[in-house]
Amino acid sequence: MTPKTTFSERPRALAWHTLSSEEVLIQLRSTVQGLSSQEAQQRLASNGLNELEEGRSISPLHIFFAQFKSLIIWVLIVAGVISGVLGEAVDAIAILAIVVLNALIGFYQEFNAEKSIAALKKMTAPHAKVRRDGIITLVPASGIVPGDILTFEAGDLVAADARLLTTASLQCIESALTGESEAEIKQAGTMAKVDVPLGDRENMVFMGTNIATGTGQAVVVATAMKTELGRIAGLISEADADKGTPLQQKLEAFGHILVWAALAIVALLFGLGLARGEKPMDLFLTAISLAVAAVPEGLPAVVTVALSLGVLRMARRGALVRKLAAVETLGSTSVICTDKTGTLTMGEMTVRALYVAGRSYTVSGQGYAPQGEIRFAGKVADADHLLPLQELATVLIGCNNAHLVQKDGRWQTVGDPTEGALLVAGAKAGGNHKRINGEMPKQGEFPFDSDRKLSSVIRSMPEGTLRAFVNGAPGPLLHRCTHLYTSAGIQLLSEDDRDAILAQTSIMATQALRVLGSAYHDLNNASPAALTIDLVERDLVFVGLTGMYDPPRPEAKETIARCHAAGIRVVMITGDHPQTAKAIAREIGLASSEDMAVAGVDLDRMSEGELRRRAPKIAVYARVTAEHKLRIVRALKANQSVVAMTGDGVNDAPAIKGADIGIAMGKSGTEVTKQAADMIITDDNIATILAAVEEGRGIYDNIRKTLQYLLAGSTGELLLMLLCVIVGLPTPLLPIHLLWINLVTDGLPALCLAIDPIDPDVMRRRPRLLSERITNPVFLRTMCLTGLLTAGVAFAVYYHGLQTGSTESARASVFAVLVFAELLRSFGGRSETKPVWRISLFTNINLLVVVALSLGIQLWSQHNEIFGRFLKTTSLPFAESFWLLALGAIPLVLLEMVKVTRNAWLQHKLHIKMVKI
């Protein structure tokens, strides 16, 4: 049978960007006049509608019943039914209520999941302008076919993948596909290289992207699922089946062990009892009660409460969780794959360096806020530098269409981000935007295009003449310059001057700065209407250079260091250029000078096996596509890493869904990405992701120590019962005693442990291995030791009671001491390493109140006749009750001494190791 081909394995279409416009039209059997209406209808019937396929819908009923797949849930259902059969209605109702509540919460969390493809459909254009029968007409985007000629202008949403035929100052925002927010310059020429990253295909436009400026015409080369957006939709649908979180998998494995252990204990006790000649019915009731007691029915409630409260804490820290069980996955995260722009960086272009009149300056300040200083040689530039800086500032502001606004206390740019950064730099250098616009009104402009790599604005000067202010790429700009602005005045531009300017450009570029040059041209008495590009952009006076970049977030470096201290690798995956990505990675400590930045074209040459081998050593991936990102995530997962993937664009959605934990950006994230994610970060900050990891680790710790508390108690009860049966003593605990102990000690105290504050040292540990069981050897040793100590104290009390009184009074004593021991031990259960006197009782006031109330109820039950009959126990004097309370503290005291001894031994081992080093 032929294996099914996955979407990502299907061959790509022709490399349309390498074909000339004439060759593309021939391939598609189309012309510049477009298709006829009849031909378009035939192609539509053949190719299908230009719509993305929706994933299979999941019914609410299916989601609800999926909550009952866990074996431990069915163990609890059986335990609840048996409790009801035994007449313990309260316990039965409590157990079944826990099961239903757990299912309802899980259903609520997951009901809105799996909507990524539907969200993608919202990104496609509802209508498009198409040339049909030689006439431009508006048609539904779903009716577009390969060979159609699209026309578009600023503000249009591209309806299909298309090869450009003509352009006029065309720029396209492709952030949804590439992750980079800057508009890409488009042109209709042919590209020679086949292996060109998606973001560098200048002669192509893609479905779901936006036209920023200019106009153009293009021939459609792909529609529906054959577009780049369609490929992403296909990748989302096949990204990865839900395998459950690490905690879900561990609890499921634990459930299997628990079932078989409970059955074995029931069978052993029943067999021993029969051998001693006890009544089969009494044995059956006791054995079943013990089995019910052995199952920690509070566990699902503990897990749900721990996760739910973790969700609330994370929401307060800026992380919104869409899938409840995914909270814990964060705690085992060993690799965080993150985008650069907006997550590690500010997402705002900022000018960092200026060069004018032969001098280099640095610029302080962040983002688009117009506050900052210009510094020369480490000091604030004084009056001697004022004139040259103002000259450069006038060009930066004069050749600019952006403006700044303050919204909710935050400065933002309206217009092109690069022009916004130049506007801010001009203000810091002494320029005044309002004055320049008032005194030098705009008379005309020639927008930036990819051929000239320049933009020009013509303004009237106060004296009545015209001046053109020009910004652009340093190379092309210098080529058109004949003079140079200096502090001594205007002079001819010599070859040495050109070399010095180009050398300064190279210095800025090596610092990962994007460099722009500035110049002007006095046009004297020319008429604005008569001006052309050739007349304006020649004989320019070179003024200076501006170096800008998207700076790292202030907290990024510290966050990366904290990740490394916690044993978490951070991998940068970006659509930006390799040099820029690597420079930022070095600056924030994510990569060293030896680390390589692997580009998307390099990934295309790697086999899956080679990528898996190299993935653990690669810190930076640049110029990557959606398919590359998914491959990277899968390669890291193949190395047994628990991978968290962050992103904001449509191109991130498949990898986000394929990761162990998908994280979408709340501010800049598309709806598609948010729907595919398990968690949404409201401030787009990597520090918030680390805070969420801390919460995940804390939640896992709380669930683990609560499970240990529950199982250690059950172990003590089982050992006591088993020991008494073996030595031939009467059964120490009746079924009602077992169920009461279970209710009092497995209920509220366990829930209080589940919401214990996070250990401050939790981020100094390495992540857990995927293979690590929740019940590891340390867990089991502690559980068995606790059970032995509890059973030992209880057996001694019971044996003493039998020797000095009746069986009923002995049972009352052992019943009381077990409850006391379990309640007191909850204080020690708060930490596996710290003794109880090193943890303030008041950091978990809920536990303190619950234990105090439970102890009071237990003491009251021993002196209330009605309650005593219900629990089948006899009255105990207060003095004896307090002695039993003191005896119940013995397991707690001994366990805390074990912690102290273990810590001292570990410190001694560490000291010896350090001495040897």
mmCIF file of C-alpha atoms in Angstrom, residues 482-606:
data_model
loop_
_atom_site.group_PDB
_atom_site.id
_atom_site.type_symbol
_atom_site.label_atom_id
_atom_site.label_comp_id
_atom_site.label_asym_id
_atom_site.label_seq_id
_atom_site.Cartn_x
_atom_site.Cartn_y
_atom_site.Cartn_z
ATOM 1 C CA THR A 482 29.134 65.903 -5.819
ATOM 2 C CA HIS A 483 29.597 67.953 -2.656
ATOM 3 C CA LEU A 484 30.028 67.343 1.063
ATOM 4 C CA TYR A 485 28.686 69.214 4.054
ATOM 5 C CA THR A 486 31.421 69.943 6.622
ATOM 6 C CA SER A 487 31.653 72.090 9.760
ATOM 7 C CA ALA A 488 33.638 74.571 7.656
ATOM 8 C CA GLY A 489 30.985 74.753 4.916
ATOM 9 C CA ILE A 490 30.206 73.013 1.603
ATOM 10 C CA GLN A 491 33.131 71.533 -0.313
ATOM 11 C CA LEU A 492 33.687 69.222 -3.258
ATOM 12 C CA LEU A 493 33.351 65.516 -2.500
ATOM 13 C CA SER A 494 36.743 63.866 -3.063
ATOM 14 C CA GLU A 495 37.509 60.153 -3.460
ATOM 15 C CA ASP A 496 39.063 60.155 0.001
ATOM 16 C CA ASP A 497 35.808 61.572 1.344
ATOM 17 C CA ARG A 498 33.852 58.808 -0.393
ATOM 18 C CA ASP A 499 36.157 56.155 1.025
ATOM 19 C CA ALA A 500 35.821 57.599 4.546
ATOM 20 C CA ILE A 501 32.018 57.627 4.304
ATOM 21 C CA LEU A 502 31.906 54.042 2.977
ATOM 22 C CA ALA A 503 34.312 52.932 5.735
ATOM 23 C CA GLN A 504 31.990 54.478 8.323
ATOM 24 C CA THR A 505 29.057 52.698 6.663
ATOM 25 C CA SER A 506 30.893 49.374 7.030
ATOM 26 C CA ILE A 507 31.642 50.058 10.714
ATOM 27 C CA MET A 508 27.947 50.685 11.384
ATOM 28 C CA ALA A 509 26.922 47.592 9.410
ATOM 29 C CA THR A 510 29.234 45.341 11.457
ATOM 30 C CA GLN A 511 27.318 46.562 14.534
ATOM 31 C CA ALA A 512 24.112 45.158 12.963
ATOM 32 C CA LEU A 513 22.880 48.671 12.240
ATOM 33 C CA ARG A 514 20.770 49.448 9.203
ATOM 34 C CA VAL A 515 22.506 52.437 7.591
ATOM 35 C CA LEU A 516 20.840 55.271 5.670
ATOM 36 C CA GLY A 517 22.513 58.281 4.044
ATOM 37 C CA SER A 518 21.144 61.830 3.950
ATOM 38 C CA ALA A 519 21.732 64.623 1.407
ATOM 39 C CA TYR A 520 20.063 67.650 -0.140
ATOM 40 C CA HIS A 521 19.970 69.554 -3.443
ATOM 41 C CA ASP A 522 19.160 73.257 -3.829
ATOM 42 C CA LEU A 523 16.891 73.612 -6.869
ATOM 43 C CA ASN A 524 16.953 77.431 -6.944
ATOM 44 C CA ASN A 525 13.994 78.832 -8.921
ATOM 45 C CA ALA A 526 12.781 75.611 -10.564
ATOM 46 C CA SER A 527 9.029 75.042 -10.803
ATOM 47 C CA PRO A 528 7.814 72.052 -8.708
ATOM 48 C CA ALA A 529 5.655 70.828 -11.594
ATOM 49 C CA ALA A 530 8.646 70.701 -13.935
ATOM 50 C CA LEU A 531 10.848 68.640 -11.625
ATOM 51 C CA THR A 532 11.742 65.054 -12.399
ATOM 52 C CA ILE A 533 13.661 62.423 -10.442
ATOM 53 C CA ASP A 534 16.714 62.893 -12.635
ATOM 54 C CA LEU A 535 16.717 66.647 -12.054
ATOM 55 C CA VAL A 536 16.184 66.366 -8.295
ATOM 56 C CA GLU A 537 18.441 63.447 -7.367
ATOM 57 C CA ARG A 538 21.730 64.665 -8.823
ATOM 58 C CA ASP A 539 24.534 66.996 -7.753
ATOM 59 C CA LEU A 540 23.591 66.256 -4.157
ATOM 60 C CA VAL A 541 25.325 67.605 -1.062
ATOM 61 C CA PHE A 542 26.116 64.685 1.228
ATOM 62 C CA VAL A 543 25.229 65.495 4.862
ATOM 63 C CA GLY A 544 25.585 62.354 6.962
ATOM 64 C CA LEU A 545 24.747 58.767 7.930
ATOM 65 C CA THR A 546 22.201 57.318 10.318
ATOM 66 C CA GLY A 547 22.527 53.842 11.876
ATOM 67 C CA MET A 548 19.435 52.234 13.375
ATOM 68 C CA TYR A 549 18.255 48.910 14.678
ATOM 69 C CA ASP A 550 15.524 47.266 16.712
ATOM 70 C CA PRO A 551 17.143 47.262 20.189
ATOM 71 C CA PRO A 552 16.926 44.347 22.625
ATOM 72 C CA ARG A 553 14.415 44.640 25.437
ATOM 73 C CA PRO A 554 16.116 45.926 28.608
ATOM 74 C CA GLU A 555 15.191 42.741 30.463
ATOM 75 C CA ALA A 556 16.129 40.333 27.625
ATOM 76 C CA LYS A 557 19.757 39.781 28.688
ATOM 77 C CA GLU A 558 18.828 39.053 32.308
ATOM 78 C CA THR A 559 15.989 36.765 31.201
ATOM 79 C CA ILE A 560 18.303 34.768 28.924
ATOM 80 C CA ALA A 561 20.792 34.412 31.800
ATOM 81 C CA ARG A 562 17.989 33.199 34.097
ATOM 82 C CA CYS A 563 16.910 30.690 31.445
ATOM 83 C CA HIS A 564 20.448 29.309 31.260
ATOM 84 C CA ALA A 565 20.619 29.128 35.084
ATOM 85 C CA ALA A 566 17.372 27.135 35.010
ATOM 86 C CA GLY A 567 18.814 24.737 32.413
ATOM 87 C CA ILE A 568 16.660 26.087 29.562
ATOM 88 C CA ARG A 569 18.100 26.666 26.094
ATOM 89 C CA VAL A 570 16.791 29.686 24.189
ATOM 90 C CA VAL A 571 16.774 29.403 20.402
ATOM 91 C CA MET A 572 16.121 32.406 18.166
ATOM 92 C CA ILE A 573 14.029 31.694 15.064
ATOM 93 C CA THR A 574 13.487 34.779 12.940
ATOM 94 C CA GLY A 575 12.679 35.956 9.442
ATOM 95 C CA ASP A 576 15.353 38.645 9.718
ATOM 96 C CA HIS A 577 18.791 38.528 8.084
ATOM 97 C CA PRO A 578 21.450 36.235 9.621
ATOM 98 C CA GLN A 579 23.921 39.015 10.444
ATOM 99 C CA THR A 580 21.300 41.084 12.294
ATOM 100 C CA ALA A 581 19.932 38.045 14.136
ATOM 101 C CA LYS A 582 23.371 36.886 15.256
ATOM 102 C CA ALA A 583 24.395 40.381 16.421
ATOM 103 C CA ILE A 584 21.293 40.671 18.621
ATOM 104 C CA ALA A 585 21.808 37.094 19.894
ATOM 105 C CA ARG A 586 25.373 37.938 20.956
ATOM 106 C CA GLU A 587 24.322 41.204 22.585
ATOM 107 C CA ILE A 588 21.772 39.511 24.864
ATOM 108 C CA GLY A 589 23.964 36.483 25.623
ATOM 109 C CA LEU A 590 21.885 34.021 23.608
ATOM 110 C CA ALA A 591 24.779 33.029 21.335
ATOM 111 C CA SER A 592 28.564 33.186 21.585
ATOM 112 C CA SER A 593 30.935 34.402 18.875
ATOM 113 C CA GLU A 594 31.527 30.769 17.835
ATOM 114 C CA ASP A 595 27.827 29.993 17.309
ATOM 115 C CA MET A 596 26.565 30.010 13.741
ATOM 116 C CA ALA A 597 23.393 31.578 12.383
ATOM 117 C CA VAL A 598 21.787 28.989 10.117
ATOM 118 C CA ALA A 599 19.690 30.423 7.291
ATOM 119 C CA GLY A 600 16.574 28.924 5.749
ATOM 120 C CA VAL A 601 18.399 28.089 2.515
ATOM 121 C CA ASP A 602 20.880 26.040 4.582
ATOM 122 C CA LEU A 603 18.003 24.165 6.227
ATOM 123 C CA ASP A 604 16.666 23.230 2.791
ATOM 124 C CA ARG A 605 19.936 21.403 2.114
ATOM 125 C CA MET A 606 19.817 19.464 5.410
#
